[in-house]
Amino acid sequence: MINVLWLFFAVMLGTGRSVFSKGMTSSGKKSFYFNQFLLFLSGTVGIFVCNIKAFLTATYTTYIYGVLFGIVTIIAQWCYTVALGRGPTSICAMIYSFGFILPTVSGPIFWNEPFGVTNSTGIMVAITAIITSALSDKKKDKKGIGFVLPNIIAMLASGVLGLLQKFHQKSADAHNLDGFLISAFLVATVISLFMVIVSKQEPTEKISFKIPPVMAGLCFGFASLVNTMLAGRIDSTILFPTLNIGVMIVSMLAGIFIFKEKPTKQQIAAFTLGICSILILSI
């Protein structure tokens, strides 16, 4: 029962990250980077408070993986924020969730994991869902590539994050995952701050402290910790499909009731295909 409650909490944290990231409106580049700095700083503080010793006792290998993870995390979060600012919440969350396909495809190459017909079918259905969502938005305002392209980049970066995490978990430093996450968020915070300093502020641009980036960062950081904990308690064939589908469904509801989004028939079809692809890949 306790694992079910933690899983529900993980779904809400994942959805919270999407919802608050969508609320991170910015009037220019400098305010965009400042919001990202607040997000990663909040995530770093959240993880650090939960396990201070993890960072202090981490090995050099963990720090190296953490730096790489932090750089890719920046690409994933920045592109995902841009996508959420341009497209429907449910479709953005769906495409982003497909990042786990990259570790699935890479499994046979790096770890001799099986790859069969169901894997191929699931990936093809996922690709169909992405194409359907792009065509849907393009038909609506002729700017479909505007949110789909950064969303696909975020998805691929998310997949690389899965690979880096898996490589770290296969190493001798697998036990120090919290230190790995703290290092990653700290690197992302520093780079975001650097971009705030070097970027030029536009005349009409206002830089101010906002709540959404802080909340998005806390959700992101805590979600990373909870997902890691659940990975050791729940079978992956149950955890990841349930987590991804749960975030997709709650994100869709958030889009409808919070952001007043009205999904088109094609977007609903893409969303349904996305759920089907996750279920097929979990077989």
CSV table of C-alpha atoms in Angstrom, one decimal:
chain,number,residue,atom,x,y,z
A,1,MET,CA,0.0,0.0,0.0
A,2,ILE,CA,2.8,2.4,0.8
A,3,ASN,CA,4.4,1.9,-2.6
A,4,VAL,CA,1.0,2.7,-4.2
A,5,LEU,CA,1.0,6.0,-2.3
A,6,TRP,CA,4.5,6.8,-3.3
A,7,LEU,CA,3.7,6.0,-6.9
A,8,PHE,CA,0.7,8.4,-6.8
A,9,PHE,CA,3.0,11.0,-5.3
A,10,ALA,CA,5.5,10.5,-8.1
A,11,VAL,CA,2.8,11.0,-10.7
A,12,MET,CA,1.7,14.2,-9.1
A,13,LEU,CA,5.3,15.4,-8.9
A,14,GLY,CA,5.8,14.6,-12.6
A,15,THR,CA,2.6,16.4,-13.5
A,16,GLY,CA,3.6,19.3,-11.2
A,17,ARG,CA,6.8,19.8,-13.1
A,18,SER,CA,5.0,20.1,-16.4
A,19,VAL,CA,2.3,22.4,-15.0
A,20,PHE,CA,4.7,24.8,-13.3
A,21,SER,CA,7.1,24.7,-16.2
A,22,LYS,CA,4.3,25.7,-18.5
A,23,GLY,CA,3.6,28.6,-16.1
A,24,MET,CA,7.2,29.9,-16.5
A,25,THR,CA,6.4,32.7,-18.9
A,26,SER,CA,9.3,34.9,-19.8
A,27,SER,CA,9.5,38.2,-21.8
A,28,GLY,CA,13.1,37.6,-23.1
A,29,LYS,CA,16.2,35.4,-23.0
A,30,LYS,CA,17.5,36.8,-19.7
A,31,SER,CA,14.2,36.2,-17.8
A,32,PHE,CA,14.1,32.7,-19.4
A,33,TYR,CA,17.5,31.8,-18.1
A,34,PHE,CA,16.7,33.4,-14.7
A,35,ASN,CA,13.6,31.2,-14.4
A,36,GLN,CA,15.7,28.1,-15.3
A,37,PHE,CA,18.3,29.1,-12.7
A,38,LEU,CA,15.5,29.3,-10.0
A,39,LEU,CA,14.2,25.9,-11.1
A,40,PHE,CA,17.5,24.1,-10.9
A,41,LEU,CA,18.5,25.9,-7.7
A,42,SER,CA,15.3,24.8,-6.0
A,43,GLY,CA,15.8,21.2,-7.2
A,44,THR,CA,19.4,21.2,-5.9
A,45,VAL,CA,18.3,22.5,-2.5
A,46,GLY,CA,15.5,20.0,-2.3
A,47,ILE,CA,17.7,17.0,-3.1
A,48,PHE,CA,20.6,18.3,-1.0
A,49,VAL,CA,18.4,18.7,2.1
A,50,CYS,CA,17.1,15.1,1.7
A,51,ASN,CA,20.6,13.6,1.7
A,52,ILE,CA,23.4,16.0,2.5
A,53,LYS,CA,26.0,13.2,3.0
A,54,ALA,CA,25.4,11.8,-0.5
A,55,PHE,CA,27.2,14.7,-2.2
A,56,LEU,CA,30.0,14.9,0.3
A,57,THR,CA,30.9,11.2,0.0
A,58,ALA,CA,30.5,10.9,-3.8
A,59,THR,CA,33.4,9.6,-5.8
A,60,TYR,CA,35.1,11.2,-8.8
A,61,THR,CA,33.3,8.8,-11.1
A,62,THR,CA,29.9,9.9,-9.7
A,63,TYR,CA,30.9,13.6,-10.1
A,64,ILE,CA,31.8,13.0,-13.8
A,65,TYR,CA,28.5,11.3,-14.5
A,66,GLY,CA,26.8,14.0,-12.6
A,67,VAL,CA,28.4,16.8,-14.8
A,68,LEU,CA,27.3,15.0,-18.0
A,69,PHE,CA,23.9,14.4,-16.6
A,70,GLY,CA,23.5,18.0,-15.6
A,71,ILE,CA,24.5,19.3,-19.0
A,72,VAL,CA,21.9,17.0,-20.7
A,73,THR,CA,19.3,17.9,-18.1
A,74,ILE,CA,19.7,21.5,-19.1
A,75,ILE,CA,18.9,20.7,-22.7
A,76,ALA,CA,15.9,18.6,-21.7
A,77,GLN,CA,14.4,21.1,-19.4
A,78,TRP,CA,15.1,24.2,-21.5
A,79,CYS,CA,13.5,22.6,-24.6
A,80,TYR,CA,10.7,21.1,-22.6
A,81,THR,CA,9.9,24.6,-21.2
A,82,VAL,CA,9.8,26.0,-24.7
A,83,ALA,CA,7.6,23.2,-26.0
A,84,LEU,CA,5.1,23.6,-23.1
A,85,GLY,CA,4.9,27.4,-23.8
A,86,ARG,CA,3.8,26.7,-27.4
A,87,GLY,CA,1.9,23.4,-27.3
A,88,PRO,CA,-0.8,21.5,-25.4
A,89,THR,CA,0.3,20.1,-22.0
A,90,SER,CA,-0.9,16.6,-22.6
A,91,ILE,CA,0.9,16.2,-26.0
A,92,CYS,CA,4.1,17.7,-24.7
A,93,ALA,CA,4.1,15.4,-21.7
A,94,MET,CA,3.4,12.4,-24.0
A,95,ILE,CA,6.2,13.1,-26.4
A,96,TYR,CA,8.6,13.8,-23.5
A,97,SER,CA,7.7,10.5,-21.9
A,98,PHE,CA,8.9,8.7,-25.0
A,99,GLY,CA,12.5,9.4,-23.9
A,100,PHE,CA,12.6,5.9,-22.3
A,101,ILE,CA,12.6,4.5,-25.9
A,102,LEU,CA,16.3,5.4,-26.3
A,103,PRO,CA,17.5,3.2,-23.4
A,104,THR,CA,15.2,0.5,-24.7
A,105,VAL,CA,16.8,0.6,-28.2
A,106,SER,CA,20.3,0.8,-26.7
A,107,GLY,CA,19.8,-2.1,-24.3
A,108,PRO,CA,20.7,-4.8,-26.9
A,109,ILE,CA,23.8,-2.8,-27.9
A,110,PHE,CA,25.4,-2.1,-24.5
A,111,TRP,CA,23.9,-4.7,-22.2
A,112,ASN,CA,22.8,-7.6,-24.5
A,113,GLU,CA,19.2,-7.1,-23.5
A,114,PRO,CA,16.5,-8.7,-25.6
A,115,PHE,CA,14.8,-6.7,-28.4
A,116,GLY,CA,11.8,-8.3,-30.1
A,117,VAL,CA,8.7,-7.7,-32.1
A,118,THR,CA,6.9,-5.9,-29.3
A,119,ASN,CA,9.7,-3.4,-28.9
A,120,SER,CA,9.7,-2.6,-32.6
A,121,THR,CA,5.9,-2.3,-32.7
A,122,GLY,CA,5.8,-0.1,-29.6
A,123,ILE,CA,8.4,2.3,-31.1
A,124,MET,CA,6.6,2.5,-34.4
A,125,VAL,CA,3.3,3.3,-32.6
A,126,ALA,CA,5.2,6.0,-30.6
A,127,ILE,CA,6.6,7.5,-33.8
A,128,THR,CA,3.1,7.5,-35.3
A,129,ALA,CA,1.8,9.3,-32.2
A,130,ILE,CA,4.4,12.0,-32.6
A,131,ILE,CA,3.7,12.5,-36.3
A,132,THR,CA,-0.1,12.6,-35.6
A,133,SER,CA,0.4,15.3,-32.9
A,134,ALA,CA,2.6,17.4,-35.2
A,135,LEU,CA,0.1,17.2,-38.1
A,136,SER,CA,-2.7,18.0,-35.7
A,137,ASP,CA,-1.1,21.2,-34.5
A,138,LYS,CA,0.0,22.2,-38.0
A,139,LYS,CA,-3.5,21.9,-39.3
A,140,LYS,CA,-4.7,24.1,-36.5
A,141,ASP,CA,-2.3,27.1,-36.8
A,142,LYS,CA,0.4,26.0,-39.3
A,143,LYS,CA,3.1,26.2,-36.7
A,144,GLY,CA,3.1,22.6,-35.6
A,145,ILE,CA,6.9,22.4,-35.8
A,146,GLY,CA,7.0,25.2,-33.3
A,147,PHE,CA,6.4,23.0,-30.3
A,148,VAL,CA,7.1,19.6,-31.7
A,149,LEU,CA,10.7,20.2,-32.6
A,150,PRO,CA,11.9,21.4,-29.1
A,151,ASN,CA,9.7,18.7,-27.6
A,152,ILE,CA,11.5,16.0,-29.7
A,153,ILE,CA,14.9,17.5,-28.7
A,154,ALA,CA,13.7,17.3,-25.0
A,155,MET,CA,12.6,13.7,-25.5
A,156,LEU,CA,15.9,12.7,-27.0
A,157,ALA,CA,17.8,14.4,-24.2
A,158,SER,CA,15.5,12.6,-21.7
A,159,GLY,CA,16.5,9.4,-23.4
A,160,VAL,CA,20.2,10.2,-23.0
A,161,LEU,CA,19.5,11.0,-19.3
A,162,GLY,CA,18.1,7.5,-19.0
A,163,LEU,CA,21.3,6.0,-20.6
A,164,LEU,CA,23.6,8.0,-18.4
A,165,GLN,CA,21.6,6.9,-15.3
A,166,LYS,CA,21.8,3.3,-16.5
A,167,PHE,CA,25.6,3.5,-17.1
A,168,HIS,CA,26.0,4.9,-13.6
A,169,GLN,CA,23.8,2.2,-12.1
A,170,LYS,CA,26.0,-0.4,-13.8
A,171,SER,CA,29.2,1.1,-12.4
A,172,ALA,CA,30.8,0.4,-9.0
A,173,ASP,CA,29.3,3.7,-7.8
A,174,ALA,CA,25.7,2.7,-8.3
A,175,HIS,CA,25.0,3.1,-4.6
A,176,ASN,CA,25.6,6.9,-4.7
A,177,LEU,CA,22.7,7.9,-6.9
A,178,ASP,CA,21.7,10.8,-4.6
A,179,GLY,CA,25.2,12.3,-5.0
A,180,PHE,CA,24.9,11.8,-8.7
A,181,LEU,CA,21.6,13.7,-8.8
A,182,ILE,CA,22.9,16.5,-6.6
A,183,SER,CA,26.0,16.9,-8.8
A,184,ALA,CA,23.8,17.1,-11.9
A,185,PHE,CA,21.4,19.7,-10.5
A,186,LEU,CA,24.3,21.8,-9.1
A,187,VAL,CA,26.0,21.8,-12.6
A,188,ALA,CA,22.7,22.8,-14.2
A,189,THR,CA,22.2,25.6,-11.6
A,190,VAL,CA,25.7,27.0,-12.3
A,191,ILE,CA,25.4,27.0,-16.1
A,192,SER,CA,21.9,28.6,-15.9
A,193,LEU,CA,23.3,31.3,-13.6
A,194,PHE,CA,26.2,31.9,-16.1
A,195,MET,CA,23.6,32.3,-18.9
A,196,VAL,CA,21.8,34.9,-16.8
A,197,ILE,CA,25.0,36.9,-16.3
A,198,VAL,CA,26.1,36.9,-20.0
A,199,SER,CA,22.7,37.3,-21.7
A,200,LYS,CA,21.6,40.8,-22.6
A,201,GLN,CA,18.4,42.1,-21.1
A,202,GLU,CA,15.9,43.5,-23.5
A,203,PRO,CA,14.4,47.0,-22.9
A,204,THR,CA,10.9,45.6,-22.2
A,205,GLU,CA,12.2,42.6,-20.2
A,206,LYS,CA,11.5,42.3,-16.5
A,207,ILE,CA,13.6,40.1,-14.2
A,208,SER,CA,11.8,39.1,-11.0
A,209,PHE,CA,11.4,36.2,-8.6
A,210,LYS,CA,8.5,34.0,-9.5
A,211,ILE,CA,6.9,31.0,-7.7
A,212,PRO,CA,6.4,28.6,-10.8
A,213,PRO,CA,10.1,28.0,-11.4
A,214,VAL,CA,10.7,27.3,-7.7
A,215,MET,CA,7.8,24.8,-7.6
A,216,ALA,CA,8.8,23.2,-10.9
A,217,GLY,CA,12.3,22.7,-9.5
A,218,LEU,CA,11.1,21.2,-6.3
A,219,CYS,CA,8.8,18.9,-8.2
A,220,PHE,CA,11.7,17.9,-10.6
A,221,GLY,CA,14.1,17.3,-7.7
A,222,PHE,CA,11.8,15.3,-5.5
A,223,ALA,CA,10.4,13.4,-8.4
A,224,SER,CA,14.0,12.2,-9.3
A,225,LEU,CA,14.4,11.0,-5.7
A,226,VAL,CA,11.1,9.3,-5.5
A,227,ASN,CA,11.4,7.6,-8.9
A,228,THR,CA,14.8,6.3,-7.9
A,229,MET,CA,13.4,4.9,-4.6
A,230,LEU,CA,10.5,3.2,-6.4
A,231,ALA,CA,12.8,1.7,-9.0
A,232,GLY,CA,14.2,-0.4,-6.2
A,233,ARG,CA,10.8,-1.4,-4.9
A,234,ILE,CA,8.5,-1.9,-7.9
A,235,ASP,CA,9.1,-4.1,-11.0
A,236,SER,CA,10.1,-1.8,-13.9
A,237,THR,CA,7.4,-3.4,-16.2
A,238,ILE,CA,4.9,-2.0,-13.7
A,239,LEU,CA,6.6,1.2,-12.5
A,240,PHE,CA,7.5,3.0,-15.7
A,241,PRO,CA,4.3,2.3,-17.7
A,242,THR,CA,2.1,3.3,-14.7
A,243,LEU,CA,4.3,6.4,-14.0
A,244,ASN,CA,4.4,7.6,-17.7
A,245,ILE,CA,0.7,6.9,-18.4
A,246,GLY,CA,-0.3,8.5,-15.0
A,247,VAL,CA,1.6,11.7,-15.8
A,248,MET,CA,0.2,11.8,-19.3
A,249,ILE,CA,-3.4,11.5,-18.1
A,250,VAL,CA,-3.1,13.9,-15.2
A,251,SER,CA,-1.3,16.4,-17.4
A,252,MET,CA,-4.1,16.2,-19.9
A,253,LEU,CA,-6.6,16.9,-17.1
A,254,ALA,CA,-4.4,19.8,-15.9
A,255,GLY,CA,-4.3,21.2,-19.5
A,256,ILE,CA,-8.1,21.1,-19.7
A,257,PHE,CA,-9.0,22.4,-16.3
A,258,ILE,CA,-6.1,24.7,-15.5
A,259,PHE,CA,-5.0,26.0,-18.9
A,260,LYS,CA,-8.4,25.7,-20.6
A,261,GLU,CA,-7.0,23.6,-23.4
A,262,LYS,CA,-9.4,21.9,-25.8
A,263,PRO,CA,-7.8,18.8,-27.4
A,264,THR,CA,-8.7,18.2,-31.0
A,265,LYS,CA,-9.7,14.8,-32.3
A,266,GLN,CA,-6.2,14.3,-33.8
A,267,GLN,CA,-4.6,15.2,-30.5
A,268,ILE,CA,-6.8,12.7,-28.6
A,269,ALA,CA,-5.9,10.1,-31.2
A,270,ALA,CA,-2.1,10.9,-30.7
A,271,PHE,CA,-2.6,10.7,-27.0
A,272,THR,CA,-4.3,7.3,-27.2
A,273,LEU,CA,-1.5,6.0,-29.5
A,274,GLY,CA,1.0,7.2,-26.9
A,275,ILE,CA,-0.6,5.2,-24.2
A,276,CYS,CA,-0.8,2.2,-26.4
A,277,SER,CA,2.9,2.4,-27.3
A,278,ILE,CA,3.9,2.5,-23.6
A,279,LEU,CA,1.7,-0.5,-22.9
A,280,ILE,CA,3.2,-2.4,-25.8
A,281,LEU,CA,6.8,-1.6,-24.8
A,282,SER,CA,6.1,-2.8,-21.3
A,283,ILE,CA,5.1,-6.3,-22.4
